Short mmCIF file of C-alpha atoms in Angstrom, two decimals:
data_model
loop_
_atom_site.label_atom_id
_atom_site.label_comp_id
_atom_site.label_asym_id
_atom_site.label_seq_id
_atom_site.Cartn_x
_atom_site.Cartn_y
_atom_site.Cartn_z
CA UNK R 24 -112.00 1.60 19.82
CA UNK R 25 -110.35 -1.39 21.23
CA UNK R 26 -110.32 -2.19 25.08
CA UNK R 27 -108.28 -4.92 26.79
CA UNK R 28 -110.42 -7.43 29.29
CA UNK R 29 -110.90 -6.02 32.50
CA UNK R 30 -110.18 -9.80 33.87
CA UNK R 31 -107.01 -9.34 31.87
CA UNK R 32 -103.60 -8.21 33.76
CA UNK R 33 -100.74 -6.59 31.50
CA UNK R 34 -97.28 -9.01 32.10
CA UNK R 35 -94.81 -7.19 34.04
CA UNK R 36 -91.12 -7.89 33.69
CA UNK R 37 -89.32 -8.02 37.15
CA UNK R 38 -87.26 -5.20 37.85
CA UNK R 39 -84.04 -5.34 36.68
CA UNK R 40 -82.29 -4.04 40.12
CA UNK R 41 -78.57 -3.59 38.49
CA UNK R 42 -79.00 -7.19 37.55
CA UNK R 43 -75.78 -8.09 35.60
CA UNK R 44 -75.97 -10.20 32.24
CA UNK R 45 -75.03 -13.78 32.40
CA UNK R 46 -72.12 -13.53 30.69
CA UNK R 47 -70.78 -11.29 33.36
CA UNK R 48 -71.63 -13.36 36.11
CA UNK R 49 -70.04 -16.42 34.28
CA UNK R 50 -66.95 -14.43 33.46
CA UNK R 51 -65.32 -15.01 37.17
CA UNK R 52 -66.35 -18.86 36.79
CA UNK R 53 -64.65 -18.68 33.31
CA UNK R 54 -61.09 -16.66 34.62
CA UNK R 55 -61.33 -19.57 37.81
CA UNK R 56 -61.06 -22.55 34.87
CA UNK R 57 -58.46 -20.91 32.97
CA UNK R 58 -56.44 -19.96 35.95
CA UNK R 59 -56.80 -23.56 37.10
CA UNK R 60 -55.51 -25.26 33.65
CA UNK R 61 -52.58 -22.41 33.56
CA UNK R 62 -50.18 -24.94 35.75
CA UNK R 63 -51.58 -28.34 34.07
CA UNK R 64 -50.80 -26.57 30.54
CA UNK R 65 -47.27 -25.63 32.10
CA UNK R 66 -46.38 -29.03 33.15
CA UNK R 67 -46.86 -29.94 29.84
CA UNK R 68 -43.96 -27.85 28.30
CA UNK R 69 -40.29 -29.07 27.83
CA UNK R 70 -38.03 -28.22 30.27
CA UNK R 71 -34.21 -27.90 29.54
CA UNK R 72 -31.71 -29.31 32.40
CA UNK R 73 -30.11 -26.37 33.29
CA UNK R 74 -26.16 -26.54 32.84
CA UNK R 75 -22.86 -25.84 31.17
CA UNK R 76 -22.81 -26.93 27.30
CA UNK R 77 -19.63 -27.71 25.61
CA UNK R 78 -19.28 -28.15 21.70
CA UNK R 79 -17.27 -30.55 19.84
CA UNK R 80 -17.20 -30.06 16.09
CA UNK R 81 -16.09 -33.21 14.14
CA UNK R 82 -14.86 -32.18 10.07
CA UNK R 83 -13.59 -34.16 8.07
CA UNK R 84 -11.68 -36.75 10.02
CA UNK R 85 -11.16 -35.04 12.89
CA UNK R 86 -12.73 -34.13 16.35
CA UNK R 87 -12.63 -30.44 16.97
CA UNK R 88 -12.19 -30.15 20.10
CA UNK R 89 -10.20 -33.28 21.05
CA UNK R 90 -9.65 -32.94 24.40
CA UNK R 91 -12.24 -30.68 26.38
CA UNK R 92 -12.18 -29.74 30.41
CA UNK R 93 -15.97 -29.73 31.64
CA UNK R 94 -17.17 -29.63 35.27
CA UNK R 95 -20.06 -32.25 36.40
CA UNK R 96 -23.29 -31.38 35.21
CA UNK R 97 -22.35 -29.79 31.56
CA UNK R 98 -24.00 -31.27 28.28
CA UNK R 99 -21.13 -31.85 25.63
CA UNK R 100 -22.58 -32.01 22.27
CA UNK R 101 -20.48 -33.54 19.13
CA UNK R 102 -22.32 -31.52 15.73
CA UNK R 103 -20.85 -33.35 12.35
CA UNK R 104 -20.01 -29.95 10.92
CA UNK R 105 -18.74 -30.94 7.53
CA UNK R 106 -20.20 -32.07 4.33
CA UNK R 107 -18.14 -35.19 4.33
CA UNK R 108 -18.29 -38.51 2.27
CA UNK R 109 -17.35 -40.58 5.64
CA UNK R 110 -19.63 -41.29 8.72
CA UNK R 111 -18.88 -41.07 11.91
CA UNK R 112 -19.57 -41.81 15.48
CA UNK R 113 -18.80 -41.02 18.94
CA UNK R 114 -18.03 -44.36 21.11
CA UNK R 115 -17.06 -44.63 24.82
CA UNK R 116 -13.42 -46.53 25.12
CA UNK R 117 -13.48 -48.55 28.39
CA UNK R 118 -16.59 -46.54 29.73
CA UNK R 119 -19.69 -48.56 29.96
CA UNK R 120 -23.07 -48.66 31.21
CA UNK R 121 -24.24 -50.91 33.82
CA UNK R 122 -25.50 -53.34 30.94
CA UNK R 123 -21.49 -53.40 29.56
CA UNK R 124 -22.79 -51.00 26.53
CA UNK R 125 -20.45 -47.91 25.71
CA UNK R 126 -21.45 -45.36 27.76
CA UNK R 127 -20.87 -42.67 24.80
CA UNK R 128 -22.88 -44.12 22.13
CA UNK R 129 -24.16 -41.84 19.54
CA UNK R 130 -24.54 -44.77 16.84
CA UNK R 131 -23.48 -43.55 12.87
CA UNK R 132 -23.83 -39.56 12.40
CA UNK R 133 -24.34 -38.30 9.32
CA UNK R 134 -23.32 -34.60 7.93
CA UNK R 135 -24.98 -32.52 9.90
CA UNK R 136 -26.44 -34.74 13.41
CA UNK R 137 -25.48 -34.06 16.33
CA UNK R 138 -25.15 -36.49 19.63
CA UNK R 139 -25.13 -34.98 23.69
CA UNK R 140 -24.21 -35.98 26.81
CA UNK R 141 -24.69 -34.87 30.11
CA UNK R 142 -21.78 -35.78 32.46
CA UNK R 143 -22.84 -35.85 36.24
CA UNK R 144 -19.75 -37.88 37.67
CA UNK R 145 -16.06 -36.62 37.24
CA UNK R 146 -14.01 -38.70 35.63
CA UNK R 147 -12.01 -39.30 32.11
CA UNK R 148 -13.78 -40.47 29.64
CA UNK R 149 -12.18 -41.40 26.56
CA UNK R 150 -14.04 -41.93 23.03
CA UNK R 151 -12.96 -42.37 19.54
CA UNK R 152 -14.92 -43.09 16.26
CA UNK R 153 -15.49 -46.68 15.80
CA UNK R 154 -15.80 -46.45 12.24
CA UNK R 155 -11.80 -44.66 11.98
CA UNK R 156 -10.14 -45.27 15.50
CA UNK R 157 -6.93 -46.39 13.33
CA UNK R 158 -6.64 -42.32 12.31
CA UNK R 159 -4.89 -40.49 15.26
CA UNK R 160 -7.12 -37.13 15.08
CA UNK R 161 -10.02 -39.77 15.71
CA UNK R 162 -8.73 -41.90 18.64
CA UNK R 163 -7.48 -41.27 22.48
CA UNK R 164 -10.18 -37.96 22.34
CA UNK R 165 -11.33 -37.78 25.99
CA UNK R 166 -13.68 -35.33 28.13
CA UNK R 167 -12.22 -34.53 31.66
CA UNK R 168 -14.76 -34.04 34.28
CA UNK R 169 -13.79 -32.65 37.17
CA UNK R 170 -16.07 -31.55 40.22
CA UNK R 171 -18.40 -32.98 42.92
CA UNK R 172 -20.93 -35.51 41.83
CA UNK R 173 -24.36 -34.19 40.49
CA UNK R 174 -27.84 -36.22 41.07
CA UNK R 175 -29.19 -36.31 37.21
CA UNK R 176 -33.14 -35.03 37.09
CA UNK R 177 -35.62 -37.89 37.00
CA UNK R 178 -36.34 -37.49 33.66
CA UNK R 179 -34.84 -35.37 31.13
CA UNK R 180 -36.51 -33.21 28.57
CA UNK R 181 -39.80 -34.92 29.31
CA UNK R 182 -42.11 -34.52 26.05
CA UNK R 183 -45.11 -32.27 26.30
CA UNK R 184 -48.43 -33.83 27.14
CA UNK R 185 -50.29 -32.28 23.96
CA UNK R 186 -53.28 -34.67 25.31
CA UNK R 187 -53.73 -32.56 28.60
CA UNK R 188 -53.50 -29.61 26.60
CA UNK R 189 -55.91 -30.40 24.47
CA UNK R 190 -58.51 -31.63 26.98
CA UNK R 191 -57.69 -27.98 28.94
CA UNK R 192 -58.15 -26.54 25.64
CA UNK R 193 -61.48 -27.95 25.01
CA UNK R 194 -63.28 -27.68 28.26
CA UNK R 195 -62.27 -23.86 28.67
CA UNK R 196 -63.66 -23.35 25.06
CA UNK R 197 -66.85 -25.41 25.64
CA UNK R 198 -67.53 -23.78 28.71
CA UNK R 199 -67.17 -20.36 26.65
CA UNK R 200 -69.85 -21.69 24.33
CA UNK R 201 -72.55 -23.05 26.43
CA UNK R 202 -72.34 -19.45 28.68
CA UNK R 203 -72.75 -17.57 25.28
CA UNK R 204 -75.06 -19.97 24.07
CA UNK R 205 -77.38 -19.89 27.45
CA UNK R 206 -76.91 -16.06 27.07
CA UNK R 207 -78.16 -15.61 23.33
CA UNK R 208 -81.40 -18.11 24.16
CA UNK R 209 -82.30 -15.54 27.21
CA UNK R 210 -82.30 -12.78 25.44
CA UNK R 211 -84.63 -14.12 22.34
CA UNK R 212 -87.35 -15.59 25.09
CA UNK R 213 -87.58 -11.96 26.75
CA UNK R 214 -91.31 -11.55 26.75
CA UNK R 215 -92.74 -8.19 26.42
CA UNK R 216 -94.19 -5.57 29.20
CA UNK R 217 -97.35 -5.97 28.17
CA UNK R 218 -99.68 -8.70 27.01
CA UNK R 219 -101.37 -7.70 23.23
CA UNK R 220 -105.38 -7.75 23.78
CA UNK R 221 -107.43 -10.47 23.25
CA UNK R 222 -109.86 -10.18 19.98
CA UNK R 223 -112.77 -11.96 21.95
CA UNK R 224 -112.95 -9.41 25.14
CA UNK R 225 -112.61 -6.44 22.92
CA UNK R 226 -115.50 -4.00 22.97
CA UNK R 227 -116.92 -1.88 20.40
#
C-alpha cells in the first residue's frame, strides 16, 4: 500500500471566506466606465434647434405658400414637391449676408430637394427663383418675421463624433475582455487540495 512522505505536507487552498469571483468584483469598475462614457456618447448625437417649422411647397412654377407669417426663431423649409422638367431655386431679393451674398440661397433644386432657413431677426424678406423671376407666381414671394430678436445656437445640427464613440466603444469592450479573460486563466491554474504522492518516498 502506498504512503505519502512524512516530510511531505498536503497543499491547502485558502479558505474561500465568501470571497466573490473576479468578475463580480470588476462588475462595479465596469458599470463606473460605462456610466462615465454615457454623457461623452451623448454629446456625440445630433441635436435639432428647437423651433417653429413652416413649409413651402414649390410645383410646377409656383411657390406654395407665397407669402408666409413666421415669428423669429422658426425654420421655413421650401420641398420641390413636383416631378417637374424645370429647376428651381430659392434666392434672397435685396437681403444679403455680410459678404453681399443672398441671404436665401438654396442654389438649383431639383424634384424632390428641399432648402431651410432659420429666421432669428424680424423682418421681410423677399425671394424669388432666379432661374423664372419673370413668372409672377415665382417673384415678390416674401417671409414676414415678426417678433423679438433670437440669439442663433453656436452651431447648428453639429455632426456626431462617431470617433469618440468608437474609442468609448472600444475601451468599455476591451475592458470586458481582459476581466473575462483574467477570470477564465484563474480558474484553469486552481491547484488541487492535495499534493499526489511522490513515487520515491512511497513505502511498501
Amino acid at each position: 500500500m502506498l504512503r505519502s512522505s512524512p516530510n511531505q505536507k498536503p497543499l491547502r487552498r485558502s479558505p474561500n471566506n465568501g470571497a466573490r469571483p473576479l468578475f463580480l468584483k470588476t462588475l462595479p469598475l465596469l458599470l463606473t466606465l460605462v456610466i462615465a462614457f454615457i454623457p461623452l456618447i451623448q454629446t456625440g448625437s445630433i441635436s435639432a434647434h428647437a423651433s417653429g417649422q413652416a413649409n413651402v411647397a414649390i410645383i410646377d412654377n409656383k411657390f406654395l405658400l407665397k407669402h408666409v407669417n413666421v415669428t423669429t426663431g422658426t425654420t421655413v423649409i421650401w420641398t420641390y414637391a413636383s416631378n417637374w422638367s424645370s429647376l428651381h431655386t430659392v434666392t434672397s431679393v435685396g437681403n444679403t449676408t455680410q459678404g453681399g451674398s443672398p441671404l436665401l440661397s438654396s442654389g438649383t433644386l431639383h424634384p424632390g430637394q428641399s432648402y431651410s432657413y432659420t429666421f432669428y431677426q424680424p423682418g421681410l424678406y423677399t425671394y424669388q427663383c432666379s432661374y423664372h423671376f419673370t413668372i409672377p407666381a415665382m417673384s415678390n414671394a416674401w417671409v414676414n418675421v415678426t417678433g423679438s430678436p433670437v440669439t442663433p445656437p453656436p452651431t447648428q445640427n453639429p455632426p456626431p463624433d462617431y470617433t469618440l464613440i468608437t474609442v468609448a466603444a472600444i475601451t468599455v469592450a476591451a475592458v470586458i475582455a481582459a476581466t473575462l479573460a483574467l477570470f477564465v486563466r484563474k480558474k484553469k491554474r486552481r491547484p488541487s487540495s492535495v499534493a499526489p504522492t511522490s513515487p520515491k518516498n512511497a513505502k511498501p
